[in-house]
Short mmCIF file of C-alpha atoms in Angstrom, two decimals:
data_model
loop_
_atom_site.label_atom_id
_atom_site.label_comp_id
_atom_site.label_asym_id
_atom_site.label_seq_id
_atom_site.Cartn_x
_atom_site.Cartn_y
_atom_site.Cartn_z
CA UNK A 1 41.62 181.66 22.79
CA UNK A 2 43.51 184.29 20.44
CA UNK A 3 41.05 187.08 19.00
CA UNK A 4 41.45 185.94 15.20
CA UNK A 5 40.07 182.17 16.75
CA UNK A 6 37.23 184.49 18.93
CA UNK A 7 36.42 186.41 15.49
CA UNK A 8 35.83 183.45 13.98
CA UNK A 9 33.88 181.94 16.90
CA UNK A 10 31.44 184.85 16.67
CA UNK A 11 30.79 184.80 12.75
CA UNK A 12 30.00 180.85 13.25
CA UNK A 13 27.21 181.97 15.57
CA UNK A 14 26.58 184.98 13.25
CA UNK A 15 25.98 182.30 10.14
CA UNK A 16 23.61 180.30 12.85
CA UNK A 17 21.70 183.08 13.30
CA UNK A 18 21.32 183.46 9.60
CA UNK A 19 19.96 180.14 9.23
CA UNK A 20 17.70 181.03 12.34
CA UNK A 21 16.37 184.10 10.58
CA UNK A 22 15.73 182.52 7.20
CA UNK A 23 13.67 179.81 8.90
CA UNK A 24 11.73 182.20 11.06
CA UNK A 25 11.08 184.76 7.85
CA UNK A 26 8.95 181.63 5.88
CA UNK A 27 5.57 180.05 7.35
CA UNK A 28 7.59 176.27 7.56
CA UNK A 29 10.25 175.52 9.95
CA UNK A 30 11.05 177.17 13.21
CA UNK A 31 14.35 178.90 13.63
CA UNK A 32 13.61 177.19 17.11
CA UNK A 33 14.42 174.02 15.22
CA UNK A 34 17.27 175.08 13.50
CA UNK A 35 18.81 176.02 16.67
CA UNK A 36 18.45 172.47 17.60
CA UNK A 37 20.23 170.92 14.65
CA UNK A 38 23.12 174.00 14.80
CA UNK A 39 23.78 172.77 18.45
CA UNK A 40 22.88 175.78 20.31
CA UNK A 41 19.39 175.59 21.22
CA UNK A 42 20.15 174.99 24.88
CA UNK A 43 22.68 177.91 24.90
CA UNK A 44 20.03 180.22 23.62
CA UNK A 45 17.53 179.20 25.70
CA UNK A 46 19.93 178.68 28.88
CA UNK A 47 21.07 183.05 27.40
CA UNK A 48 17.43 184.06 27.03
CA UNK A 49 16.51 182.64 30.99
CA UNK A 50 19.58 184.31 32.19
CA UNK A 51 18.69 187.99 31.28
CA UNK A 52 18.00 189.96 34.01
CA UNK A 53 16.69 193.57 34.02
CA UNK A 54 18.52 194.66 37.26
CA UNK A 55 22.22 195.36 35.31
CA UNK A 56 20.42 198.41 33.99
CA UNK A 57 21.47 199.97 37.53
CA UNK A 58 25.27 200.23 36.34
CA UNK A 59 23.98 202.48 33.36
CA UNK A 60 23.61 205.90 35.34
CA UNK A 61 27.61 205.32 36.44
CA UNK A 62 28.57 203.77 33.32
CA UNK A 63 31.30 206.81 33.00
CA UNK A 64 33.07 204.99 35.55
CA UNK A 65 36.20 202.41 34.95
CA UNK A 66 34.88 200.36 37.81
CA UNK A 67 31.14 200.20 36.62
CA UNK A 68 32.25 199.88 33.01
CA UNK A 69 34.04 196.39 34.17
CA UNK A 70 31.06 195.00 36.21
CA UNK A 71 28.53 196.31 33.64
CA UNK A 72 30.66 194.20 30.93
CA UNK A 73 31.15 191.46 33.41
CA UNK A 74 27.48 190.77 34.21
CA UNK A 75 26.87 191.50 29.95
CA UNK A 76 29.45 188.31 29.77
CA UNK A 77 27.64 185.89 32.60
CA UNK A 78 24.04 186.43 31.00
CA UNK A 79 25.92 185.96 27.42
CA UNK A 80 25.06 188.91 26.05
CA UNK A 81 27.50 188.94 23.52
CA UNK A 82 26.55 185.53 21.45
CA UNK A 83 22.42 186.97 21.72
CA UNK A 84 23.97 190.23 19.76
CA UNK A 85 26.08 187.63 16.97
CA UNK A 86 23.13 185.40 16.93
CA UNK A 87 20.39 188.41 16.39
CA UNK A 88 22.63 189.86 14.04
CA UNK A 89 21.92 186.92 12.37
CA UNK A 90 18.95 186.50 12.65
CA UNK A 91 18.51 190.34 11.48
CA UNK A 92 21.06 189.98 8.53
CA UNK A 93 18.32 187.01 7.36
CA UNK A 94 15.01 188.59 7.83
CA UNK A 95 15.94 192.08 5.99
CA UNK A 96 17.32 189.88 3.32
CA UNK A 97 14.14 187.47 2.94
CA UNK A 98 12.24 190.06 3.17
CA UNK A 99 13.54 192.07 0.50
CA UNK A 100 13.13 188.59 -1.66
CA UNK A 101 9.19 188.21 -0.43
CA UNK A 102 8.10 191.66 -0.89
CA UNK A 103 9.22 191.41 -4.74
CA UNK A 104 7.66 187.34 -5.04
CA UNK A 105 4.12 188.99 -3.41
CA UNK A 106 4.12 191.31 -5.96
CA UNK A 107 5.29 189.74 -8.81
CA UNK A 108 3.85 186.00 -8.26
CA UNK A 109 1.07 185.93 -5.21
CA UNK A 110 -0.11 182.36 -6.29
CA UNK A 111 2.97 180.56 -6.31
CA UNK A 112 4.01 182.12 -2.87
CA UNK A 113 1.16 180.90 -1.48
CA UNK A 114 2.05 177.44 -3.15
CA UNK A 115 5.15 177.68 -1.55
CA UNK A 116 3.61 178.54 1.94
CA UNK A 117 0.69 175.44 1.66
CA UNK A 118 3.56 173.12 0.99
CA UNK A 119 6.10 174.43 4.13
CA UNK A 120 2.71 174.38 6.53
CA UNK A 121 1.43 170.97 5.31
CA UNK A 122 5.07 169.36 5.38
CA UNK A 123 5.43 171.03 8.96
CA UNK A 124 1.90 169.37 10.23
CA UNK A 125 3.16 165.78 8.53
CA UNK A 126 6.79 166.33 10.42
CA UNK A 127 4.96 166.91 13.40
CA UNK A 128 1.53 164.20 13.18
CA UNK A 129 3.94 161.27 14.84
CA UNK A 130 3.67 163.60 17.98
CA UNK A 131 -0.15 163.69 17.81
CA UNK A 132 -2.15 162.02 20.04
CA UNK A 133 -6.54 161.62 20.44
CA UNK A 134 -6.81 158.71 22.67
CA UNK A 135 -8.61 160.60 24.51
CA UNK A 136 -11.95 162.72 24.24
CA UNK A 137 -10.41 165.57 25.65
CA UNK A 138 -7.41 165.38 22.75
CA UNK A 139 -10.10 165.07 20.21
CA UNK A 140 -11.78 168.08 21.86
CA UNK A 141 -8.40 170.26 21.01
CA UNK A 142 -7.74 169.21 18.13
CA UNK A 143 -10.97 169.78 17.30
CA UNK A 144 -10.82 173.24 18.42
CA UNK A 145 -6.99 173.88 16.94
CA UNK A 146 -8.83 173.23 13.47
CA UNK A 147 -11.67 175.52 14.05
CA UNK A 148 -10.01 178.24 15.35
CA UNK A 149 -6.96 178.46 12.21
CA UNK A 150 -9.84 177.71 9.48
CA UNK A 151 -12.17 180.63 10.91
CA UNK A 152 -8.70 183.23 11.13
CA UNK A 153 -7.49 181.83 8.14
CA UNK A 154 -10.33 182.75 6.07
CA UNK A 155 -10.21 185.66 3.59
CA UNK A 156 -12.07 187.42 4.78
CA UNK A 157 -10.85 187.55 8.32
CA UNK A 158 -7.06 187.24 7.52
CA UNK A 159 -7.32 190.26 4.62
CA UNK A 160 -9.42 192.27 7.71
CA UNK A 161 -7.27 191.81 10.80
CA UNK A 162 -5.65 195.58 11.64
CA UNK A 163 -1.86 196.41 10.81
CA UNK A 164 -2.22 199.12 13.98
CA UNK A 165 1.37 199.22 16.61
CA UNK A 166 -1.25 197.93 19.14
CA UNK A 167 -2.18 194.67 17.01
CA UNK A 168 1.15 194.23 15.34
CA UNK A 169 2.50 194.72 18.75
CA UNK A 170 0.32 191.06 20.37
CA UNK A 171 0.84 189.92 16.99
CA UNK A 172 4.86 189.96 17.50
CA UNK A 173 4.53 188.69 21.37
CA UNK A 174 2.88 185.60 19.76
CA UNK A 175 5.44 184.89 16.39
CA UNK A 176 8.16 185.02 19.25
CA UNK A 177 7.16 181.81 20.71
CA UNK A 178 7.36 180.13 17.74
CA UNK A 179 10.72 181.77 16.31
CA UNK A 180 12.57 180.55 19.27
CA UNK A 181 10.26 177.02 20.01
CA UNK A 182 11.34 173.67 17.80
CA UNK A 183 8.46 172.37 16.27
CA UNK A 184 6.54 175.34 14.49
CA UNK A 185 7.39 178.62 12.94
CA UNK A 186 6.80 182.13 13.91
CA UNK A 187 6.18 183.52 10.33
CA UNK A 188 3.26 180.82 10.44
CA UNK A 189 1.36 182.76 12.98
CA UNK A 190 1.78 186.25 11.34
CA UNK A 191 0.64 184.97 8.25
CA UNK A 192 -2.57 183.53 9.94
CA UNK A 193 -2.86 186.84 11.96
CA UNK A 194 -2.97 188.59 8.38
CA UNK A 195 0.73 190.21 8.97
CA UNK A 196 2.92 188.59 7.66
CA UNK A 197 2.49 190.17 3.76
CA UNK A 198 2.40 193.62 5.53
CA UNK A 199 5.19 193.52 8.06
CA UNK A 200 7.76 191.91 5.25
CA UNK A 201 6.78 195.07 3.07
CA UNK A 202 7.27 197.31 6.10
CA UNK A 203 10.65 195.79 6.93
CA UNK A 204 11.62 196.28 3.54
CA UNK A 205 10.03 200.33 3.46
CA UNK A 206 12.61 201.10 6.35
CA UNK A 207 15.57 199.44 5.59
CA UNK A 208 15.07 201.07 1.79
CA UNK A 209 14.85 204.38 3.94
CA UNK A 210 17.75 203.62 5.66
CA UNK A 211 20.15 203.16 2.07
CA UNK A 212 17.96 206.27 1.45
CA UNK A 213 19.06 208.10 4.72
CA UNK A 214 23.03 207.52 3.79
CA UNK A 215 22.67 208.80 0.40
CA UNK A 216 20.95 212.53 1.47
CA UNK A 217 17.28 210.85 2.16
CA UNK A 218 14.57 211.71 4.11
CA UNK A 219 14.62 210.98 8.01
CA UNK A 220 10.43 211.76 7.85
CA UNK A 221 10.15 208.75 5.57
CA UNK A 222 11.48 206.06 8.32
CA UNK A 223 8.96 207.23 10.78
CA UNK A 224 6.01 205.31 10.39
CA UNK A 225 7.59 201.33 9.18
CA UNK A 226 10.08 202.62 12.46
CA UNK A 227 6.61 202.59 14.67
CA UNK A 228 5.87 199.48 13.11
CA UNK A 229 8.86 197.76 13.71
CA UNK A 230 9.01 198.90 17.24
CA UNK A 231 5.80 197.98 18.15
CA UNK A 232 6.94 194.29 16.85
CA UNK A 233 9.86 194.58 18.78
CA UNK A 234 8.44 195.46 22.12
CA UNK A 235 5.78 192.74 21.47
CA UNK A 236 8.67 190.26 20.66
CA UNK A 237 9.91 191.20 24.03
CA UNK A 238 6.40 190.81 26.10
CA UNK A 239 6.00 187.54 24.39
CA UNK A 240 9.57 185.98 24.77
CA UNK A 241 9.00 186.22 29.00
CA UNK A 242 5.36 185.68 28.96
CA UNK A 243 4.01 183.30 26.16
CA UNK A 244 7.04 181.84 24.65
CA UNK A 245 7.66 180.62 28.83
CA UNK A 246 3.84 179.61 28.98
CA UNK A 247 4.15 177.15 26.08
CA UNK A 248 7.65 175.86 26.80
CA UNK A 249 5.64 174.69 30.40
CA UNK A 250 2.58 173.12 28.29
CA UNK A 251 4.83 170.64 26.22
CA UNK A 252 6.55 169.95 29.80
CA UNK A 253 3.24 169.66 31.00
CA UNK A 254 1.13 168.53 28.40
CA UNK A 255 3.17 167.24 25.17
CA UNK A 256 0.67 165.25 23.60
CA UNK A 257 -2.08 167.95 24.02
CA UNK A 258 -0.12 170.75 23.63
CA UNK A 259 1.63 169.08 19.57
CA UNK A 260 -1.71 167.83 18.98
CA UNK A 261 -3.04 171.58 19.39
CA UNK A 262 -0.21 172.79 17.09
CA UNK A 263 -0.75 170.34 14.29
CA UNK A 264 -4.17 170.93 14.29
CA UNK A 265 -3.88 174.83 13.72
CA UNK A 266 -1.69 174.18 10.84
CA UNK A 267 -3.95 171.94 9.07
CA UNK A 268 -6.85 174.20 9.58
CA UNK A 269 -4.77 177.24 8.53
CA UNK A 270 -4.25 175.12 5.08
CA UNK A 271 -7.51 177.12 3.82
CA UNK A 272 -5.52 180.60 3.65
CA UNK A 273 -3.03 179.26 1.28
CA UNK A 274 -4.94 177.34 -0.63
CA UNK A 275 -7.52 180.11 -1.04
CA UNK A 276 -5.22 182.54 -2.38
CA UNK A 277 -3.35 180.20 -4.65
CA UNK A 278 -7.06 179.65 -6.20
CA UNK A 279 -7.67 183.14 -6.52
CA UNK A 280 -4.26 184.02 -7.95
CA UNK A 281 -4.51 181.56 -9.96
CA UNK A 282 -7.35 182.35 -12.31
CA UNK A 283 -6.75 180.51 -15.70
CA UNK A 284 -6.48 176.67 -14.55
CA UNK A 285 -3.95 175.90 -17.50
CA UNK A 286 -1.65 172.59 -17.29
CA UNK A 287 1.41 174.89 -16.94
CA UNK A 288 -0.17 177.47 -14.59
CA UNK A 289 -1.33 174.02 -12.37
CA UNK A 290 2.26 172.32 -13.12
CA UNK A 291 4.12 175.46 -11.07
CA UNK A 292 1.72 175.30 -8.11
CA UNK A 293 2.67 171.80 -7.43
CA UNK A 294 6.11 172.32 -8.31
CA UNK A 295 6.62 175.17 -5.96
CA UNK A 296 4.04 173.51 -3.26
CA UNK A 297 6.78 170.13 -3.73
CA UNK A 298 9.44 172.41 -3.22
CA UNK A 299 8.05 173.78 0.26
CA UNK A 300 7.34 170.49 1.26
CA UNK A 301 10.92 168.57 0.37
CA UNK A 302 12.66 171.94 1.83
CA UNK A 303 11.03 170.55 5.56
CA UNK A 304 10.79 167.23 4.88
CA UNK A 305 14.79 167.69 4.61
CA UNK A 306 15.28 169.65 7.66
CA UNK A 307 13.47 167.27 9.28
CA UNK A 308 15.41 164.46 8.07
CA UNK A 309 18.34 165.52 10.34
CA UNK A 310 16.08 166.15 13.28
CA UNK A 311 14.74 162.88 13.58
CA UNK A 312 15.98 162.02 17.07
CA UNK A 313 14.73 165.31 18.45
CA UNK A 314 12.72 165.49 20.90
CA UNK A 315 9.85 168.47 20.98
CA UNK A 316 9.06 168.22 24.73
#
């Protein structure tokens, strides 16, 4: 392979990671998913498996030729190099969406959370075929799923949860497992956990810092959204060996209980959305009611599309 045909190699998984990110950065479809219809789900998961902690011991030696190569060579078997193009990616995307969500929360609250009802209600619909309650114990969860979202996804609870490191912190080690999963989004859980508003407005503070920082800026000014970030990342991390592995074994395990679980957590979180397009919303005039649907429609066809070319996948 010449390096102009590697080059080009990478910036093909670069532009999948893009895709990856813009899915994960909306409450809809999973960049899990995506992965899946770009053809390297397996690859990422098969990359992700194969890290291993131990090839930190050629970093004290590092200044060595010898080390250098088998540091590089073991970077190269756990393939290292496509996880930095594809979160690259992925980054690229979620500073970018960002940017765009922290302006559309300002500017137009109710028609975001149009937007949002219509990429969570789509994503239950994609996902009802894999439902199952033929049996009381299925009921029982789904049951439960719906509970659980509509109590967290109430006003008052959402608008209350803390944006501390420590919560944004679980709150990142639980949006992992659905950034990476097929089947449900990551953004969808920070959004329930009463994040997702705040961290897109942090992400935006630091990299506006950052521009800042290269034209004579302030370093003090990147110091808290940098805690915030970190603590997300380091959550990410905690999540992507612990509960991103623990679901991946319950639709192995338990597919129909597991899905049914899912679905049902995205119909109860329905009420948060909904809620806040009412509230933003506060003159019920035909055009005011005419862009909420519209923009709701638009969430909706935007999964019902992905899903389209994901038909023969299969979420176990």
């Amino acid at each position: 392979m010449s390096g102009r045909e590697s080059m080009r190699e990478w910036f093909i998984v670069y532009l999948k990671g893009m895709f990856m990110g813009a899915a994960d950065a909306v409450p809809g479809v999973s960049g899990g998913t995506i992965a899946l219809i770009t053809g390297i789900y397996e690859r990422l998961i098969a990359a992700i498996t194969a890290l291993d902690p131990g090839v930190l011991r050629y970093l004290p030696r590092v200044h060595r030729r010898t080390e250098r190569a088998e540091l590089r060579a073991a970077l190269v078997a756990m393939d290292v190099p496509f996880l930095l193009a594809l979160g690259a990616g992925i980054a690229t995307a979620l500073v970018t969406v960002a940017q765009v969500m922290t302006y559309a929360f300002e500017t137009y609250p109710g028609l975001v959370a149009a937007l949002f009802f219509g990429l969570i209600a789509a994503s239950a619909i994609v996902l009802y075929d894999h439902v199952s309650l033929d049996t009381p114990r299925r009921v029982a969860v789904a049951v439960f799923g719906f509970v659980l979202a509509f109590a967290l996804s109430g006003p008052e609870v959402s608008n209350s949860m803390p944006n501390s490191p420590l919560f944004v912190l679980v709150a990142g080690s639980i949006a992992i497992a659905g950034m990476i999963l097929p089947g449900i989004s990551g953004a969808f859980f920070l959004y329930v956990l009463g994040q997702y508003e705040f961290l897109t407005g942090t992400l935006t503070e630091f990299t506006d810092g950052l521009v800042g920082l290269a034209s004579g800026g302030s370093l003090e000014v990147l110091i808290e959204p940098g805690i915030v970030i970190l603590a997300f990342g380091a959550g990410a991390l905690v999540g992507l060996f612990s509960i991103a592995y623990a679901i991946r074994w319950a639709l192995a395990n338990y597919r129909e209980a597991t899905l049914t679980f899912l679905v049902s957590l995205m119909v109860g979180a329905l009420r948060l959305p909904a809620t806040e397009v009412i509230n933003n919303t506060p003159v019920a005039t035909p055009t005011a009611i005419g862009s909420v649907l519209a923009v709701a429609a638009v969430g909706g066809a935007l999964v019902l599309l992905v899903d389209r070319y994901t038909a023969d996948i299969d979420f176990s």
